[in-house]
């Protein structure tokens, strides 16, 4: 039996940040971080952007630190290893290797996996669900072998992958059930403008149609659609969303359909066990209620805060104003605020045609969220301040 002060389950951004947070306040406590991926913690957002756009990307370029960082900071990092059992009462975790860790305190940072459509043929060869470095490496190897790429989905990730592959001169087709790209994120006029922008860049669009099945004997050859269409394909990327990895704690109060509930310190109802990143369902100190966010900045911040708190030498309440970025061709977007409600009243500043604008999503008199396209960082900060002022009075 291995004895540890801290166990971190999952070696993504949130797990890694928790590790950093612990080491900022406790230099000596023993830490084991276990992750089932093969690569040291890396910047996942790059997988749909810089990684795909580079001619010879190497995984190491995207890792937060080389292996010696973990040695230097006395972190026992176990990669390529699943935790298969997590016993909350006994504070025990069983690894896929058969070893058992008895921990004093733990951070759950198991993140998400790509959503698979429940249709025939979803697991055929040449269908990629882009989530991990291994998926991105497979994509890098396979795209040059095939005639073109078909991307299923019309949201953030699907659009980023389509833009990145188009920039590398791949023939890209998008298939989405929505009427326009980013339909659930921006107002209809902007969504239509963006879709036209993609078409002008050479992306073929099949909209208002959904996959009803994938055909092929060993690898995918056709996509059948609900409208009765049949598209010949050679390589497919499915980007239709993600779902939480909460299987380890299923049927416990640490897993609900909405996330892993935590208090304002990111601690679950089990003392000494924290949840961070994509899985955490945390009290929202800005908009009220509870919130779950599946973005990088939250993974980083929540990991750092929980890492500090778990040492007992720090007690920080988690307050997070959602903020994430996206890049499509020469359009750099910043999303600030709450996008969980559809945009009803949107005030537009600037001009889409000039590729520089701000969409302000209003809730009554309050600024609830904003999308900034090709604007200066100072404007992002001003929007954050405005939203905070409107919702917290601070
Ligand atoms: C291609 C792509 C592009 C993205 N782009 C952006 C972006 O531009 N901006 C943005 O804000 N967000 C982006 N995101 C989302 C962002 O990457 C996630 O919100 C963030 O990675 C969540 O971090 P996490 O550590 O909570 O979870 P994850 O990154 O999912 O890491 C969790 C890790 O735990 C491992 N794990 C799970 N269960 C176990 C187990 N039982 N044993 C061992 N290991 C386990 C998982 O395999 C994984 O390695 C993107 C996501 C993807 C996939």
Tab-separated table of C-alpha atoms and ligand atoms in Angstrom:
chain	number	residue	atom	x	y	z
A	1	UNK	CA	0.000	0.000	0.000
A	2	UNK	CA	1.310	3.420	-1.001
A	3	UNK	CA	0.710	6.203	1.558
A	4	UNK	CA	0.238	9.750	0.260
A	5	UNK	CA	-0.753	13.114	1.718
A	6	UNK	CA	-2.382	14.146	-1.555
A	7	UNK	CA	-3.805	12.161	-4.466
A	8	UNK	CA	-4.769	13.963	-7.671
A	9	UNK	CA	-7.038	11.973	-9.961
A	10	UNK	CA	-6.584	13.137	-13.560
A	11	UNK	CA	-3.534	14.836	-15.070
A	12	UNK	CA	-5.197	17.491	-17.220
A	13	UNK	CA	-5.065	21.257	-16.686
A	14	UNK	CA	-7.163	21.228	-13.510
A	15	UNK	CA	-5.192	18.348	-11.958
A	16	UNK	CA	-1.876	19.941	-12.852
A	17	UNK	CA	-2.967	23.337	-11.483
A	18	UNK	CA	-4.089	21.663	-8.254
A	19	UNK	CA	-0.608	20.211	-8.021
A	20	UNK	CA	0.918	23.671	-8.504
A	21	UNK	CA	-1.518	25.105	-5.941
A	22	UNK	CA	-0.445	22.503	-3.366
A	23	UNK	CA	3.237	23.152	-3.951
A	24	UNK	CA	2.757	26.926	-3.541
A	25	UNK	CA	1.733	26.275	0.082
A	26	UNK	CA	3.131	22.879	0.995
A	27	UNK	CA	6.595	22.092	-0.312
A	28	UNK	CA	6.950	18.763	1.456
A	29	UNK	CA	3.637	16.850	1.493
A	30	UNK	CA	3.738	13.723	-0.664
A	31	UNK	CA	1.746	13.992	-3.907
A	32	UNK	CA	0.773	11.389	-6.468
A	33	UNK	CA	-0.954	12.551	-9.645
A	34	UNK	CA	-2.467	9.811	-11.802
A	35	UNK	CA	-3.566	10.324	-15.405
A	36	UNK	CA	-4.558	7.759	-17.980
A	37	UNK	CA	-3.179	9.720	-20.942
A	38	UNK	CA	0.384	9.066	-22.069
A	39	UNK	CA	1.561	12.679	-22.140
A	40	UNK	CA	2.483	14.935	-19.242
A	41	UNK	CA	-0.172	17.631	-18.583
A	42	UNK	CA	-0.558	19.770	-21.677
A	43	UNK	CA	-2.590	22.635	-23.132
A	44	UNK	CA	-5.646	20.858	-24.491
A	45	UNK	CA	-7.067	23.935	-26.311
A	46	UNK	CA	-4.066	23.884	-28.658
A	47	UNK	CA	-5.215	20.559	-30.114
A	48	UNK	CA	-7.814	22.213	-32.330
A	49	UNK	CA	-5.665	25.261	-33.137
A	50	UNK	CA	-1.836	25.547	-33.068
A	51	UNK	CA	-1.270	21.774	-33.044
A	52	UNK	CA	-3.358	21.228	-36.188
A	53	UNK	CA	-1.922	24.255	-37.948
A	54	UNK	CA	1.754	23.364	-37.483
A	55	UNK	CA	3.454	21.258	-40.128
A	56	UNK	CA	5.420	19.086	-37.645
A	57	UNK	CA	3.907	19.568	-34.189
A	58	UNK	CA	5.503	17.684	-31.318
A	59	UNK	CA	3.534	16.882	-28.136
A	60	UNK	CA	6.315	18.282	-25.913
A	61	UNK	CA	5.767	21.791	-27.284
A	62	UNK	CA	2.315	21.814	-25.663
A	63	UNK	CA	3.189	20.354	-22.261
A	64	UNK	CA	3.205	22.746	-19.295
A	65	UNK	CA	6.489	21.339	-18.061
A	66	UNK	CA	8.969	18.653	-18.970
A	67	UNK	CA	9.180	15.541	-16.782
A	68	UNK	CA	11.984	17.038	-14.649
A	69	UNK	CA	9.555	19.634	-13.196
A	70	UNK	CA	7.676	16.814	-11.477
A	71	UNK	CA	10.902	15.289	-10.202
A	72	UNK	CA	12.127	18.650	-8.918
A	73	UNK	CA	8.833	19.331	-7.137
A	74	UNK	CA	8.665	15.803	-5.754
A	75	UNK	CA	5.451	14.912	-7.544
A	76	UNK	CA	4.996	11.205	-8.230
A	77	UNK	CA	3.417	11.512	-11.706
A	78	UNK	CA	1.932	8.306	-13.065
A	79	UNK	CA	0.934	8.582	-16.692
A	80	UNK	CA	-0.844	5.974	-18.813
A	81	UNK	CA	-2.516	4.742	-15.634
A	82	UNK	CA	-6.220	4.515	-14.842
A	83	UNK	CA	-7.617	4.787	-11.364
A	84	UNK	CA	-10.208	2.038	-11.415
A	85	UNK	CA	-11.624	2.283	-7.886
A	86	UNK	CA	-12.000	5.247	-5.568
A	87	UNK	CA	-13.160	4.298	-2.085
A	88	UNK	CA	-14.363	7.469	-0.402
A	89	UNK	CA	-14.852	5.940	3.060
A	90	UNK	CA	-11.459	4.256	3.304
A	91	UNK	CA	-9.600	6.955	1.351
A	92	UNK	CA	-8.245	4.316	-1.020
A	93	UNK	CA	-7.660	4.402	-4.769
A	94	UNK	CA	-6.802	1.352	-6.835
A	95	UNK	CA	-4.690	1.866	-9.947
A	96	UNK	CA	-4.939	-0.135	-13.169
A	97	UNK	CA	-1.535	-1.557	-12.254
A	98	UNK	CA	-3.081	-3.207	-9.198
A	99	UNK	CA	-1.351	-0.878	-6.727
A	100	UNK	CA	-3.387	0.808	-4.014
A	101	UNK	CA	-2.908	4.346	-2.732
A	102	UNK	CA	-4.103	5.325	0.711
A	103	UNK	CA	-4.520	9.100	0.678
A	104	UNK	CA	-5.171	11.699	3.322
A	105	UNK	CA	-6.756	14.225	0.910
A	106	UNK	CA	-7.689	14.050	-2.784
A	107	UNK	CA	-8.568	16.211	-5.763
A	108	UNK	CA	-10.914	14.835	-8.411
A	109	UNK	CA	-9.924	16.319	-11.777
A	110	UNK	CA	-11.232	13.710	-14.195
A	111	UNK	CA	-12.566	16.181	-16.781
A	112	UNK	CA	-14.590	15.197	-19.807
A	113	UNK	CA	-14.625	12.899	-22.805
A	114	UNK	CA	-15.999	13.506	-26.284
A	115	UNK	CA	-19.662	12.763	-26.808
A	116	UNK	CA	-20.398	9.911	-29.219
A	117	UNK	CA	-23.635	10.028	-31.232
A	118	UNK	CA	-25.881	7.066	-30.519
A	119	UNK	CA	-26.127	5.952	-34.145
A	120	UNK	CA	-24.983	2.902	-36.117
A	121	UNK	CA	-21.315	2.854	-37.051
A	122	UNK	CA	-20.229	5.592	-34.623
A	123	UNK	CA	-17.081	3.613	-33.740
A	124	UNK	CA	-15.950	2.727	-37.264
A	125	UNK	CA	-12.348	3.374	-38.251
A	126	UNK	CA	-11.431	6.824	-39.603
A	127	UNK	CA	-13.885	8.505	-37.230
A	128	UNK	CA	-12.017	10.680	-34.738
A	129	UNK	CA	-13.421	12.186	-31.560
A	130	UNK	CA	-10.891	14.919	-30.824
A	131	UNK	CA	-10.219	15.149	-27.096
A	132	UNK	CA	-6.684	13.988	-26.330
A	133	UNK	CA	-3.172	14.411	-27.626
A	134	UNK	CA	-3.405	10.817	-28.887
A	135	UNK	CA	-6.477	11.784	-30.957
A	136	UNK	CA	-4.664	14.837	-32.352
A	137	UNK	CA	-1.621	12.731	-33.241
A	138	UNK	CA	-3.876	10.274	-35.054
A	139	UNK	CA	-5.447	13.158	-36.946
A	140	UNK	CA	-2.029	14.514	-37.871
A	141	UNK	CA	-1.031	11.152	-39.331
A	142	UNK	CA	-4.302	10.412	-41.083
A	143	UNK	CA	-5.279	13.684	-42.773
A	144	UNK	CA	-2.500	13.581	-45.407
A	145	UNK	CA	-3.607	10.081	-46.408
A	146	UNK	CA	-7.186	11.041	-47.171
A	147	UNK	CA	-8.808	13.176	-49.806
A	148	UNK	CA	-10.666	15.497	-47.426
A	149	UNK	CA	-12.106	15.771	-43.935
A	150	UNK	CA	-15.759	15.913	-42.895
A	151	UNK	CA	-16.498	17.561	-39.565
A	152	UNK	CA	-19.735	16.784	-37.777
A	153	UNK	CA	-20.887	19.646	-35.534
A	154	UNK	CA	-21.313	23.408	-35.700
A	155	UNK	CA	-20.110	24.656	-32.312
A	156	UNK	CA	-16.825	26.035	-30.980
A	157	UNK	CA	-14.672	22.963	-31.462
A	158	UNK	CA	-16.088	21.967	-34.859
A	159	UNK	CA	-15.528	25.479	-36.232
A	160	UNK	CA	-11.964	25.665	-34.840
A	161	UNK	CA	-10.993	22.318	-36.359
A	162	UNK	CA	-12.561	23.276	-39.702
A	163	UNK	CA	-10.668	26.586	-39.768
A	164	UNK	CA	-7.342	24.990	-38.755
A	165	UNK	CA	-7.551	22.235	-41.364
A	166	UNK	CA	-8.617	24.693	-44.083
A	167	UNK	CA	-5.567	26.807	-43.239
A	168	UNK	CA	-3.394	23.757	-43.857
A	169	UNK	CA	-4.994	23.383	-47.310
A	170	UNK	CA	-7.212	20.415	-46.484
A	171	UNK	CA	-10.558	20.023	-48.221
A	172	UNK	CA	-13.062	20.533	-45.408
A	173	UNK	CA	-16.793	19.803	-45.275
A	174	UNK	CA	-18.982	20.585	-42.261
A	175	UNK	CA	-22.213	18.810	-41.430
A	176	UNK	CA	-24.410	20.318	-38.736
A	177	UNK	CA	-28.009	20.059	-37.673
A	178	UNK	CA	-27.989	23.802	-36.875
A	179	UNK	CA	-29.021	26.504	-39.339
A	180	UNK	CA	-25.683	28.323	-38.932
A	181	UNK	CA	-22.300	28.030	-37.195
A	182	UNK	CA	-22.179	28.934	-33.487
A	183	UNK	CA	-25.960	29.177	-33.527
A	184	UNK	CA	-26.160	28.570	-29.776
A	185	UNK	CA	-23.447	31.100	-28.923
A	186	UNK	CA	-24.128	34.214	-30.947
A	187	UNK	CA	-27.130	36.077	-32.362
A	188	UNK	CA	-28.615	34.856	-35.686
A	189	UNK	CA	-27.112	37.697	-37.766
A	190	UNK	CA	-23.575	36.998	-36.492
A	191	UNK	CA	-24.042	33.235	-36.892
A	192	UNK	CA	-25.104	33.749	-40.517
A	193	UNK	CA	-22.197	36.139	-41.141
A	194	UNK	CA	-19.724	33.591	-39.715
A	195	UNK	CA	-21.169	30.803	-41.854
A	196	UNK	CA	-20.770	32.936	-44.978
A	197	UNK	CA	-17.200	33.722	-43.868
A	198	UNK	CA	-16.397	30.004	-43.681
A	199	UNK	CA	-17.913	29.369	-47.096
A	200	UNK	CA	-15.805	32.182	-48.550
A	201	UNK	CA	-12.721	30.485	-47.085
A	202	UNK	CA	-13.620	27.326	-49.020
A	203	UNK	CA	-15.431	25.244	-46.385
A	204	UNK	CA	-18.359	23.241	-47.811
A	205	UNK	CA	-21.413	23.415	-45.553
A	206	UNK	CA	-24.280	20.971	-45.134
A	207	UNK	CA	-26.566	22.617	-42.596
A	208	UNK	CA	-29.980	21.801	-41.097
A	209	UNK	CA	-29.195	18.097	-41.334
A	210	UNK	CA	-28.107	15.525	-38.776
A	211	UNK	CA	-26.235	12.240	-38.861
A	212	UNK	CA	-28.477	9.179	-38.743
A	213	UNK	CA	-25.676	6.655	-39.204
A	214	UNK	CA	-22.153	5.952	-40.393
A	215	UNK	CA	-21.665	3.277	-43.067
A	216	UNK	CA	-18.623	1.172	-43.822
A	217	UNK	CA	-17.249	-2.312	-43.272
A	218	UNK	CA	-14.140	-1.479	-41.269
A	219	UNK	CA	-13.675	2.230	-41.882
A	220	UNK	CA	-16.310	4.881	-42.514
A	221	UNK	CA	-17.297	5.329	-46.172
A	222	UNK	CA	-20.580	7.233	-45.999
A	223	UNK	CA	-22.592	9.358	-43.631
A	224	UNK	CA	-26.340	8.922	-43.788
A	225	UNK	CA	-28.402	11.901	-42.707
A	226	UNK	CA	-31.849	12.336	-41.235
A	227	UNK	CA	-33.003	14.241	-44.326
A	228	UNK	CA	-32.254	11.154	-46.403
A	229	UNK	CA	-28.866	12.382	-47.643
A	230	UNK	CA	-25.809	10.170	-48.130
A	231	UNK	CA	-22.364	11.785	-48.142
A	232	UNK	CA	-19.246	9.946	-49.265
A	233	UNK	CA	-16.474	10.533	-46.706
A	234	UNK	CA	-12.938	9.323	-46.052
A	235	UNK	CA	-12.050	10.857	-42.680
A	236	UNK	CA	-14.590	12.154	-40.161
A	237	UNK	CA	-14.111	14.272	-37.043
A	238	UNK	CA	-17.074	14.332	-34.699
A	239	UNK	CA	-17.239	17.418	-32.455
A	240	UNK	CA	-20.721	17.507	-30.955
A	241	UNK	CA	-19.921	18.182	-27.299
A	242	UNK	CA	-18.525	16.438	-24.262
A	243	UNK	CA	-19.671	14.521	-21.196
A	244	UNK	CA	-18.180	14.345	-17.715
A	245	UNK	CA	-15.928	11.562	-16.454
A	246	UNK	CA	-17.707	10.885	-13.174
A	247	UNK	CA	-17.789	7.083	-13.344
A	248	UNK	CA	-15.328	6.690	-10.444
A	249	UNK	CA	-17.765	8.282	-7.998
A	250	UNK	CA	-21.041	7.277	-9.657
A	251	UNK	CA	-23.907	6.620	-7.261
A	252	UNK	CA	-22.305	8.776	-4.584
A	253	UNK	CA	-23.209	12.367	-3.605
A	254	UNK	CA	-20.005	13.420	-5.421
A	255	UNK	CA	-21.649	12.755	-8.798
A	256	UNK	CA	-24.889	14.314	-10.005
A	257	UNK	CA	-26.154	14.741	-13.580
A	258	UNK	CA	-25.134	18.412	-13.324
A	259	UNK	CA	-21.624	17.842	-12.006
A	260	UNK	CA	-19.716	17.129	-8.818
A	261	UNK	CA	-21.134	19.523	-6.187
A	262	UNK	CA	-18.630	21.514	-4.161
A	263	UNK	CA	-18.811	24.397	-1.698
A	264	UNK	CA	-17.284	27.837	-2.222
A	265	UNK	CA	-13.863	26.395	-1.306
A	266	UNK	CA	-14.286	23.691	-3.989
A	267	UNK	CA	-14.529	20.953	-1.354
A	268	UNK	CA	-17.137	18.227	-1.785
A	269	UNK	CA	-19.361	17.168	1.067
A	270	UNK	CA	-16.667	14.580	1.877
A	271	UNK	CA	-14.121	16.447	3.949
A	272	UNK	CA	-10.688	16.537	2.301
A	273	UNK	CA	-11.981	15.599	-1.178
A	274	UNK	CA	-12.161	18.413	-3.739
A	275	UNK	CA	-13.532	18.544	-7.316
A	276	UNK	CA	-12.126	20.905	-9.938
A	277	UNK	CA	-12.224	21.753	-13.638
A	278	UNK	CA	-14.870	20.431	-16.027
A	279	UNK	CA	-16.614	18.271	-13.420
A	280	UNK	CA	-17.018	20.815	-10.593
A	281	UNK	CA	-20.491	22.185	-9.882
A	282	UNK	CA	-19.633	25.262	-7.835
A	283	UNK	CA	-21.591	28.094	-6.186
A	284	UNK	CA	-21.620	31.026	-8.588
A	285	UNK	CA	-20.655	34.115	-6.623
A	286	UNK	CA	-21.302	36.447	-9.544
A	287	UNK	CA	-24.564	35.396	-11.201
A	288	UNK	CA	-25.945	33.371	-8.274
A	289	UNK	CA	-27.018	29.707	-8.180
A	290	UNK	CA	-24.547	27.018	-9.199
A	291	UNK	CA	-22.438	26.729	-12.310
A	292	UNK	CA	-20.340	24.205	-14.216
A	293	UNK	CA	-17.873	25.475	-16.802
A	294	UNK	CA	-15.973	23.430	-19.361
A	295	UNK	CA	-13.198	25.851	-20.184
A	296	UNK	CA	-9.479	26.121	-19.734
A	297	UNK	CA	-9.336	29.268	-17.588
A	298	UNK	CA	-11.735	27.739	-15.071
A	299	UNK	CA	-9.748	24.464	-15.056
A	300	UNK	CA	-6.611	26.433	-14.233
A	301	UNK	CA	-8.111	28.781	-11.634
A	302	UNK	CA	-10.199	26.164	-9.844
A	303	UNK	CA	-7.188	23.826	-9.708
A	304	UNK	CA	-4.995	26.519	-8.165
A	305	UNK	CA	-7.614	27.543	-5.601
A	306	UNK	CA	-8.441	23.958	-4.579
A	307	UNK	CA	-4.728	23.105	-4.447
A	308	UNK	CA	-4.136	25.948	-1.996
A	309	UNK	CA	-7.225	25.155	0.076
A	310	UNK	CA	-6.533	21.433	0.384
A	311	UNK	CA	-3.244	22.143	2.180
A	312	UNK	CA	-5.170	23.810	5.005
A	313	UNK	CA	-2.715	26.705	4.886
A	314	UNK	CA	-4.942	28.823	2.676
A	315	UNK	CA	-8.684	29.398	2.597
A	316	UNK	CA	-9.770	31.067	-0.639
A	317	UNK	CA	-13.353	31.288	-1.863
A	318	UNK	CA	-13.681	30.498	-5.545
A	319	UNK	CA	-15.077	33.324	-7.632
A	320	UNK	CA	-15.025	32.965	-11.384
A	321	UNK	CA	-16.280	35.148	-14.199
A	322	UNK	CA	-16.397	32.869	-17.269
A	323	UNK	CA	-13.864	33.786	-19.947
A	324	UNK	CA	-12.600	31.796	-22.912
A	325	UNK	CA	-11.133	32.391	-26.345
A	326	UNK	CA	-11.428	30.984	-29.816
A	327	UNK	CA	-9.576	31.549	-33.059
A	328	UNK	CA	-11.068	31.033	-36.517
A	329	UNK	CA	-8.839	32.058	-39.439
A	330	UNK	CA	-7.980	35.726	-38.738
A	331	UNK	CA	-10.820	36.168	-36.245
A	332	UNK	CA	-9.825	36.171	-32.591
A	333	UNK	CA	-12.794	35.855	-30.290
A	334	UNK	CA	-13.069	36.418	-26.560
A	335	UNK	CA	-16.165	35.223	-24.723
A	336	UNK	CA	-16.799	36.863	-21.369
A	337	UNK	CA	-19.691	36.166	-19.013
A	338	UNK	CA	-22.666	33.837	-18.868
A	339	UNK	CA	-23.618	32.099	-22.123
A	340	UNK	CA	-25.973	29.572	-20.590
A	341	UNK	CA	-29.065	31.481	-21.729
A	342	UNK	CA	-29.708	32.091	-25.440
A	343	UNK	CA	-28.863	35.621	-26.634
A	344	UNK	CA	-32.180	37.475	-26.578
A	345	UNK	CA	-31.253	41.161	-26.623
A	346	UNK	CA	-27.896	41.807	-28.259
A	347	UNK	CA	-26.342	45.234	-28.776
A	348	UNK	CA	-23.700	45.269	-31.519
A	349	UNK	CA	-20.798	47.732	-31.557
A	350	UNK	CA	-18.322	47.949	-34.435
A	351	UNK	CA	-18.752	46.212	-37.790
A	352	UNK	CA	-18.695	42.524	-38.727
A	353	UNK	CA	-17.544	43.403	-42.255
A	354	UNK	CA	-14.464	45.064	-40.739
A	355	UNK	CA	-13.887	41.956	-38.607
A	356	UNK	CA	-13.864	44.039	-35.445
A	357	UNK	CA	-16.942	44.125	-33.260
A	358	UNK	CA	-18.433	43.536	-29.823
A	359	UNK	CA	-21.730	41.766	-29.117
A	360	UNK	CA	-23.199	42.773	-25.781
A	361	UNK	CA	-25.806	40.384	-24.358
A	362	UNK	CA	-28.189	42.286	-22.122
A	363	UNK	CA	-30.432	41.001	-19.341
A	364	UNK	CA	-32.722	43.919	-18.536
A	365	UNK	CA	-30.305	46.776	-17.842
A	366	UNK	CA	-27.432	44.450	-16.980
A	367	UNK	CA	-24.580	43.355	-19.224
A	368	UNK	CA	-24.717	39.552	-18.852
A	369	UNK	CA	-22.072	38.555	-21.409
A	370	UNK	CA	-20.092	39.817	-24.368
A	371	UNK	CA	-18.341	38.409	-27.418
A	372	UNK	CA	-15.390	40.457	-28.641
A	373	UNK	CA	-13.928	39.888	-32.098
A	374	UNK	CA	-10.420	41.208	-32.808
A	375	UNK	CA	-10.546	43.746	-29.949
A	376	UNK	CA	-7.818	44.876	-27.583
A	377	UNK	CA	-7.180	43.078	-24.246
A	378	UNK	CA	-8.071	46.294	-22.382
A	379	UNK	CA	-11.608	46.030	-23.760
A	380	UNK	CA	-11.932	42.485	-22.422
A	381	UNK	CA	-10.940	43.757	-18.986
A	382	UNK	CA	-13.420	46.644	-19.260
A	383	UNK	CA	-16.225	44.195	-20.107
A	384	UNK	CA	-15.297	42.021	-17.106
A	385	UNK	CA	-15.405	45.061	-14.853
A	386	UNK	CA	-18.756	46.123	-16.301
A	387	UNK	CA	-20.326	42.679	-15.748
A	388	UNK	CA	-18.956	42.420	-12.211
A	389	UNK	CA	-20.273	45.883	-11.447
A	390	UNK	CA	-23.739	45.046	-12.803
A	391	UNK	CA	-24.025	41.706	-10.971
A	392	UNK	CA	-22.116	42.170	-7.731
A	393	UNK	CA	-22.086	45.942	-7.305
A	394	UNK	CA	-18.273	45.698	-6.855
B	1	LIG	C1	-9.714	20.144	-28.732
B	1	LIG	C2	-10.173	21.001	-27.601
B	1	LIG	C3	-10.035	22.381	-27.691
B	1	LIG	C4	-10.442	23.191	-26.635
B	1	LIG	N1	-10.288	24.545	-26.760
B	1	LIG	C5	-10.603	25.340	-25.710
B	1	LIG	C6	-10.392	26.747	-25.780
B	1	LIG	O1	-9.969	27.285	-26.791
B	1	LIG	N2	-10.665	27.496	-24.688
B	1	LIG	C7	-11.134	26.945	-23.543
B	1	LIG	O2	-11.363	27.669	-22.575
B	1	LIG	N3	-11.372	25.609	-23.450
B	1	LIG	C8	-11.103	24.788	-24.493
B	1	LIG	N4	-11.316	23.438	-24.403
B	1	LIG	C9	-11.843	22.892	-23.147
B	1	LIG	C10	-10.729	22.729	-22.118
B	1	LIG	O3	-9.643	22.077	-22.708
B	1	LIG	C11	-11.254	21.930	-20.914
B	1	LIG	O4	-12.276	22.653	-20.292
B	1	LIG	C12	-10.148	21.647	-19.918
B	1	LIG	O5	-9.163	20.854	-20.525
B	1	LIG	C13	-10.704	20.914	-18.705
B	1	LIG	O6	-9.645	20.544	-17.886
B	1	LIG	P1	-9.796	19.366	-16.821
B	1	LIG	O7	-8.440	19.200	-16.248
B	1	LIG	O8	-10.962	19.628	-15.943
B	1	LIG	O9	-10.197	18.075	-17.663
B	1	LIG	P2	-9.431	17.312	-18.822
B	1	LIG	O10	-8.624	18.247	-19.622
B	1	LIG	O11	-10.477	16.496	-19.523
B	1	LIG	O12	-8.435	16.347	-18.050
B	1	LIG	C14	-8.879	15.270	-17.262
B	1	LIG	C15	-7.860	14.163	-17.335
B	1	LIG	O13	-8.186	13.142	-16.394
B	1	LIG	C16	-8.065	11.871	-17.016
B	1	LIG	N5	-8.860	10.876	-16.306
B	1	LIG	C17	-10.212	10.791	-16.251
B	1	LIG	N6	-10.588	9.739	-15.481
B	1	LIG	C18	-9.443	9.155	-15.041
B	1	LIG	C19	-9.163	8.018	-14.235
B	1	LIG	N7	-10.152	7.276	-13.692
B	1	LIG	N8	-7.879	7.679	-13.993
B	1	LIG	C20	-6.868	8.418	-14.534
B	1	LIG	N9	-7.077	9.510	-15.307
B	1	LIG	C21	-8.341	9.875	-15.562
B	1	LIG	C22	-8.550	12.166	-18.439
B	1	LIG	O14	-8.170	11.168	-19.348
B	1	LIG	C23	-7.836	13.489	-18.699
B	1	LIG	O15	-6.510	13.272	-19.109
B	1	LIG	C24	-10.975	22.606	-25.463
B	1	LIG	C25	-11.143	21.212	-25.381
B	1	LIG	C26	-10.759	20.422	-26.442
B	1	LIG	C27	-10.936	18.925	-26.355
